[in-house]
Amino acid sequence: FRELCQRLMKLYPDREMEFVAMNGISYMSLDEEILELMFDTGFSELNLALVSTDRSISRKVQRPHTVDTYSGIVNRAFKVGFKIVSYQILGLPDETLESMEQTLAFNARLPVLLGPSPFYRSPKAPISKGRHFSEEDYVRARLSALAVETEYFSREDIYTLFVSTRIINFLKGLTLPESSDLNELLHQTWTEERDRIGMELLKELMHSRTLYFQTSQGKVANRKFRTDLFLNLLQEAGFITCQNGKKIDVGNFQAQGQQV
């Protein structure tokens, strides 16, 4: 891989070509030297897969990597200049809702975008061993079905966590000149339409405990979104780290949400 990067640098010495590791790369294969070499070559983005911070769950899905190693690579990659997306599997059959929240909160505190990947059973996969697949099971064997429910979580739980990652990523994408508190951001004037709409919806969520969709026909209430679960996630995270490294304190948002 080093030889490949060196040859690419000879062909494109001034990073004229952009390269991305879009479909995931094992962070166990990365170190500071490799990251700097990749960035100098023209790589700009990294897709990493944490899967879960729960070590027992990681072992079950044959991902025996450590959280310390992962966070070290993320921080080094951010320092080098990479944009990073970190993927988490939502709804693994043996994982609890609390465990999934902890993993999302952990990544919320890191300078990465959250990449939620709802679990689905696929034929012949090791986790489906011994399971008979009916015609209905084949129809459900897709990410968008959100078909797996267990004693630990419901379909609405997985849906809520999925939508929560989009809200958190919205906040992570803000270009803040300095770290701030979410309540302060809610009362700022936002000139970009997307930022303004997003903040208005968050302000409405804080006061009414209802998440709304913004549509061409106006606002529509999201009846499947569990606000209590989202607020618990923010409380677990404590703060959110943006893509530019600035932090947003979300503790006050949680407190006001509980008072309504």
GROMACS .gro file of C-alpha atoms in nm:
model
  260
    1PHE     CA    1   0.000   0.000   0.000
    2ARG     CA    2   0.290   0.233   0.071
    3GLU     CA    3   0.429   0.161  -0.275
    4LEU     CA    4   0.088   0.231  -0.429
    5CYS     CA    5   0.066   0.567  -0.250
    6GLN     CA    6   0.418   0.661  -0.353
    7ARG     CA    7   0.345   0.585  -0.718
    8LEU     CA    8   0.023   0.785  -0.704
    9MET     CA    9   0.212   1.081  -0.557
   10LYS     CA   10   0.452   1.068  -0.852
   11LEU     CA   11   0.159   1.077  -1.094
   12TYR     CA   12  -0.027   1.349  -0.900
   13PRO     CA   13   0.236   1.532  -0.693
   14ASP     CA   14   0.009   1.819  -0.587
   15ARG     CA   15  -0.297   1.615  -0.483
   16GLU     CA   16  -0.467   1.688  -0.818
   17MET     CA   17  -0.659   1.361  -0.782
   18GLU     CA   18  -0.889   1.295  -0.485
   19PHE     CA   19  -0.911   0.945  -0.339
   20VAL     CA   20  -1.161   0.820  -0.082
   21ALA     CA   21  -1.189   0.499   0.122
   22MET     CA   22  -1.565   0.488   0.080
   23ASN     CA   23  -1.654   0.129   0.165
   24GLY     CA   24  -1.469   0.097   0.490
   25ILE     CA   25  -1.113   0.035   0.592
   26SER     CA   26  -0.993  -0.154   0.899
   27TYR     CA   27  -0.855   0.092   1.152
   28MET     CA   28  -0.638  -0.192   1.286
   29SER     CA   29  -0.433  -0.154   0.966
   30LEU     CA   30  -0.379   0.219   1.014
   31ASP     CA   31  -0.119   0.420   1.203
   32GLU     CA   32   0.001   0.780   1.194
   33GLU     CA   33   0.257   0.712   0.920
   34ILE     CA   34   0.000   0.545   0.692
   35LEU     CA   35  -0.256   0.818   0.757
   36GLU     CA   36  -0.011   1.096   0.668
   37LEU     CA   37   0.097   0.906   0.356
   38MET     CA   38  -0.265   0.859   0.248
   39PHE     CA   39  -0.346   1.225   0.301
   40ASP     CA   40  -0.036   1.341   0.109
   41THR     CA   41  -0.139   1.106  -0.174
   42GLY     CA   42  -0.480   1.269  -0.205
   43PHE     CA   43  -0.707   1.067   0.022
   44SER     CA   44  -0.956   1.302   0.186
   45GLU     CA   45  -1.215   1.082   0.358
   46LEU     CA   46  -1.213   0.770   0.571
   47ASN     CA   47  -1.501   0.531   0.635
   48LEU     CA   48  -1.441   0.336   0.954
   49ALA     CA   49  -1.656   0.072   1.123
   50LEU     CA   50  -1.680   0.075   1.501
   51VAL     CA   51  -1.992  -0.151   1.502
   52SER     CA   52  -2.027  -0.134   1.882
   53THR     CA   53  -1.835  -0.022   2.190
   54ASP     CA   54  -1.963  -0.335   2.365
   55ARG     CA   55  -1.670  -0.579   2.346
   56SER     CA   56  -1.892  -0.886   2.385
   57ILE     CA   57  -2.101  -0.777   2.086
   58SER     CA   58  -1.792  -0.702   1.878
   59ARG     CA   59  -1.653  -1.047   1.947
   60LYS     CA   60  -1.981  -1.212   1.845
   61VAL     CA   61  -1.970  -1.040   1.505
   62GLN     CA   62  -1.598  -1.114   1.471
   63ARG     CA   63  -1.482  -0.755   1.522
   64PRO     CA   64  -1.232  -0.806   1.808
   65HIS     CA   65  -1.099  -0.450   1.792
   66THR     CA   66  -1.056  -0.220   2.090
   67VAL     CA   67  -1.223   0.113   2.154
   68ASP     CA   68  -0.892   0.269   2.262
   69THR     CA   69  -0.729   0.175   1.931
   70TYR     CA   70  -1.027   0.307   1.739
   71SER     CA   71  -1.041   0.645   1.917
   72GLY     CA   72  -0.664   0.684   1.879
   73ILE     CA   73  -0.688   0.635   1.501
   74VAL     CA   74  -0.985   0.874   1.477
   75ASN     CA   75  -0.800   1.148   1.662
   76ARG     CA   76  -0.484   1.098   1.453
   77ALA     CA   77  -0.684   1.100   1.128
   78PHE     CA   78  -0.864   1.419   1.232
   79LYS     CA   79  -0.531   1.581   1.320
   80VAL     CA   80  -0.393   1.490   0.977
   81GLY     CA   81  -0.694   1.647   0.806
   82PHE     CA   82  -0.933   1.366   0.715
   83LYS     CA   83  -1.311   1.383   0.709
   84ILE     CA   84  -1.433   1.069   0.882
   85VAL     CA   85  -1.756   0.867   0.879
   86SER     CA   86  -1.791   0.597   1.143
   87TYR     CA   87  -2.041   0.316   1.094
   88GLN     CA   88  -2.241   0.149   1.368
   89ILE     CA   89  -2.476  -0.145   1.323
   90LEU     CA   90  -2.812  -0.072   1.485
   91GLY     CA   91  -3.024  -0.364   1.599
   92LEU     CA   92  -2.786  -0.656   1.634
   93PRO     CA   93  -3.003  -0.935   1.785
   94ASP     CA   94  -2.799  -0.974   2.106
   95GLU     CA   95  -2.735  -0.605   2.171
   96THR     CA   96  -2.938  -0.397   2.414
   97LEU     CA   97  -3.083  -0.055   2.345
   98GLU     CA   98  -2.859   0.093   2.616
   99SER     CA   99  -2.551  -0.051   2.447
  100MET     CA  100  -2.648   0.104   2.113
  101GLU     CA  101  -2.705   0.440   2.282
  102GLN     CA  102  -2.362   0.424   2.444
  103THR     CA  103  -2.193   0.358   2.109
  104LEU     CA  104  -2.377   0.646   1.940
  105ALA     CA  105  -2.295   0.879   2.229
  106PHE     CA  106  -1.930   0.774   2.214
  107ASN     CA  107  -1.907   0.860   1.844
  108ALA     CA  108  -2.105   1.181   1.896
  109ARG     CA  109  -1.817   1.303   2.114
  110LEU     CA  110  -1.561   1.230   1.841
  111PRO     CA  111  -1.497   1.440   1.525
  112VAL     CA  112  -1.677   1.192   1.298
  113LEU     CA  113  -2.006   1.181   1.114
  114LEU     CA  114  -2.234   0.901   1.233
  115GLY     CA  115  -2.304   0.626   0.982
  116PRO     CA  116  -2.601   0.421   1.109
  117SER     CA  117  -2.650   0.082   0.946
  118PRO     CA  118  -2.968  -0.099   1.059
  119PHE     CA  119  -2.910  -0.472   1.095
  120TYR     CA  120  -3.088  -0.718   0.868
  121ARG     CA  121  -3.064  -1.095   0.846
  122SER     CA  122  -2.926  -1.221   0.518
  123PRO     CA  123  -2.924  -1.587   0.407
  124LYS     CA  124  -2.602  -1.783   0.464
  125ALA     CA  125  -2.457  -1.518   0.695
  126PRO     CA  126  -2.299  -1.672   1.010
  127ILE     CA  127  -2.548  -1.489   1.233
  128SER     CA  128  -2.834  -1.655   1.038
  129LYS     CA  129  -2.695  -2.006   1.077
  130GLY     CA  130  -2.967  -2.262   1.145
  131ARG     CA  131  -3.249  -2.023   1.058
  132HIS     CA  132  -3.504  -2.120   0.796
  133PHE     CA  133  -3.579  -1.831   0.561
  134SER     CA  134  -3.940  -1.797   0.449
  135GLU     CA  135  -4.049  -1.591   0.150
  136GLU     CA  136  -4.134  -1.308   0.391
  137ASP     CA  137  -3.788  -1.330   0.547
  138TYR     CA  138  -3.629  -1.279   0.205
  139VAL     CA  139  -3.840  -0.965   0.153
  140ARG     CA  140  -3.723  -0.836   0.493
  141ALA     CA  141  -3.357  -0.906   0.420
  142ARG     CA  142  -3.278  -0.543   0.344
  143LEU     CA  143  -3.148  -0.250   0.545
  144SER     CA  144  -3.457  -0.032   0.503
  145ALA     CA  145  -3.699  -0.293   0.643
  146LEU     CA  146  -3.598  -0.240   1.009
  147ALA     CA  147  -3.745  -0.586   1.048
  148VAL     CA  148  -3.557  -0.721   1.351
  149GLU     CA  149  -3.715  -0.671   1.693
  150THR     CA  150  -3.609  -0.843   2.014
  151GLU     CA  151  -3.688  -0.832   2.385
  152TYR     CA  152  -3.424  -0.556   2.409
  153PHE     CA  153  -3.556  -0.310   2.150
  154SER     CA  154  -3.847  -0.232   1.919
  155ARG     CA  155  -3.861  -0.126   1.558
  156GLU     CA  156  -3.945   0.229   1.669
  157ASP     CA  157  -3.633   0.231   1.888
  158ILE     CA  158  -3.412   0.153   1.588
  159TYR     CA  159  -3.596   0.409   1.375
  160THR     CA  160  -3.551   0.674   1.647
  161LEU     CA  161  -3.178   0.606   1.678
  162PHE     CA  162  -3.144   0.623   1.298
  163VAL     CA  163  -3.318   0.963   1.283
  164SER     CA  164  -3.120   1.080   1.587
  165THR     CA  165  -2.796   1.027   1.396
  166ARG     CA  166  -2.924   1.261   1.125
  167ILE     CA  167  -2.999   1.530   1.384
  168ILE     CA  168  -2.656   1.488   1.543
  169ASN     CA  169  -2.487   1.495   1.201
  170PHE     CA  170  -2.671   1.820   1.126
  171LEU     CA  171  -2.513   1.971   1.437
  172LYS     CA  172  -2.174   1.820   1.355
  173GLY     CA  173  -2.187   1.987   1.014
  174LEU     CA  174  -2.224   2.340   1.153
  175THR     CA  175  -1.919   2.556   1.089
  176LEU     CA  176  -1.872   2.706   1.433
  177PRO     CA  177  -1.596   2.960   1.503
  178GLU     CA  178  -1.579   2.839   1.864
  179SER     CA  179  -1.732   2.581   2.095
  180SER     CA  180  -2.081   2.667   2.213
  181ASP     CA  181  -2.393   2.560   2.400
  182LEU     CA  182  -2.689   2.425   2.201
  183ASN     CA  183  -2.930   2.668   2.366
  184GLU     CA  184  -2.711   2.958   2.252
  185LEU     CA  185  -2.709   2.822   1.897
  186LEU     CA  186  -3.089   2.788   1.898
  187HIS     CA  187  -3.125   3.161   1.963
  188GLN     CA  188  -2.874   3.276   1.703
  189THR     CA  189  -2.974   3.415   1.364
  190TRP     CA  190  -2.890   3.169   1.087
  191THR     CA  191  -2.860   3.299   0.731
  192GLU     CA  192  -2.831   2.962   0.555
  193GLU     CA  193  -3.181   2.820   0.497
  194ARG     CA  194  -3.087   2.465   0.592
  195ASP     CA  195  -2.931   2.579   0.921
  196ARG     CA  196  -3.228   2.804   0.999
  197ILE     CA  197  -3.485   2.530   0.937
  198GLY     CA  198  -3.287   2.275   1.134
  199MET     CA  199  -3.260   2.505   1.435
  200GLU     CA  200  -3.631   2.590   1.419
  201LEU     CA  201  -3.720   2.220   1.424
  202LEU     CA  202  -3.487   2.158   1.717
  203LYS     CA  203  -3.637   2.452   1.905
  204GLU     CA  204  -3.984   2.310   1.844
  205LEU     CA  205  -3.865   1.970   1.965
  206MET     CA  206  -3.733   2.127   2.284
  207HIS     CA  207  -4.061   2.300   2.365
  208SER     CA  208  -4.323   2.050   2.244
  209ARG     CA  209  -4.123   1.722   2.267
  210THR     CA  210  -4.236   1.649   1.910
  211LEU     CA  211  -4.009   1.618   1.607
  212TYR     CA  212  -4.149   1.763   1.287
  213PHE     CA  213  -4.069   1.704   0.923
  214GLN     CA  214  -4.029   2.018   0.712
  215THR     CA  215  -4.221   1.962   0.386
  216SER     CA  216  -4.341   2.176   0.097
  217GLN     CA  217  -4.685   2.163   0.262
  218GLY     CA  218  -4.554   2.281   0.598
  219LYS     CA  219  -4.453   2.097   0.912
  220VAL     CA  220  -4.568   1.739   0.973
  221ALA     CA  221  -4.534   1.565   1.310
  222ASN     CA  222  -4.316   1.254   1.320
  223ARG     CA  223  -4.532   1.014   1.523
  224LYS     CA  224  -4.281   0.729   1.527
  225PHE     CA  225  -3.994   0.928   1.678
  226ARG     CA  226  -3.933   0.862   2.051
  227THR     CA  227  -3.828   1.200   2.193
  228ASP     CA  228  -3.743   1.048   2.532
  229LEU     CA  229  -3.493   0.813   2.369
  230PHE     CA  230  -3.333   1.100   2.176
  231LEU     CA  231  -3.301   1.309   2.492
  232ASN     CA  232  -3.146   1.014   2.675
  233LEU     CA  233  -2.893   0.987   2.392
  234LEU     CA  234  -2.799   1.355   2.429
  235GLN     CA  235  -2.764   1.312   2.804
  236GLU     CA  236  -2.539   1.010   2.750
  237ALA     CA  237  -2.323   1.208   2.504
  238GLY     CA  238  -2.296   1.528   2.708
  239PHE     CA  239  -2.140   1.711   2.416
  240ILE     CA  240  -2.110   1.676   2.040
  241THR     CA  241  -1.787   1.733   1.848
  242CYS     CA  242  -1.831   1.901   1.510
  243GLN     CA  243  -1.635   1.811   1.198
  244ASN     CA  244  -1.416   2.116   1.255
  245GLY     CA  245  -1.334   2.006   1.610
  246LYS     CA  246  -1.553   2.258   1.794
  247LYS     CA  247  -1.782   2.123   2.064
  248ILE     CA  248  -2.152   2.174   2.134
  249ASP     CA  249  -2.273   2.126   2.490
  250VAL     CA  250  -2.611   1.949   2.470
  251GLY     CA  251  -2.674   1.912   2.845
  252ASN     CA  252  -2.901   2.217   2.876
  253PHE     CA  253  -3.110   2.099   2.582
  254GLN     CA  254  -3.173   1.777   2.769
  255ALA     CA  255  -3.269   1.959   3.091
  256GLN     CA  256  -3.521   2.189   2.922
  257GLY     CA  257  -3.670   1.899   2.734
  258GLN     CA  258  -3.746   1.724   3.063
  259GLN     CA  259  -3.916   2.029   3.212
  260VAL     CA  260  -4.179   2.056   2.938
   0.00000   0.00000   0.00000
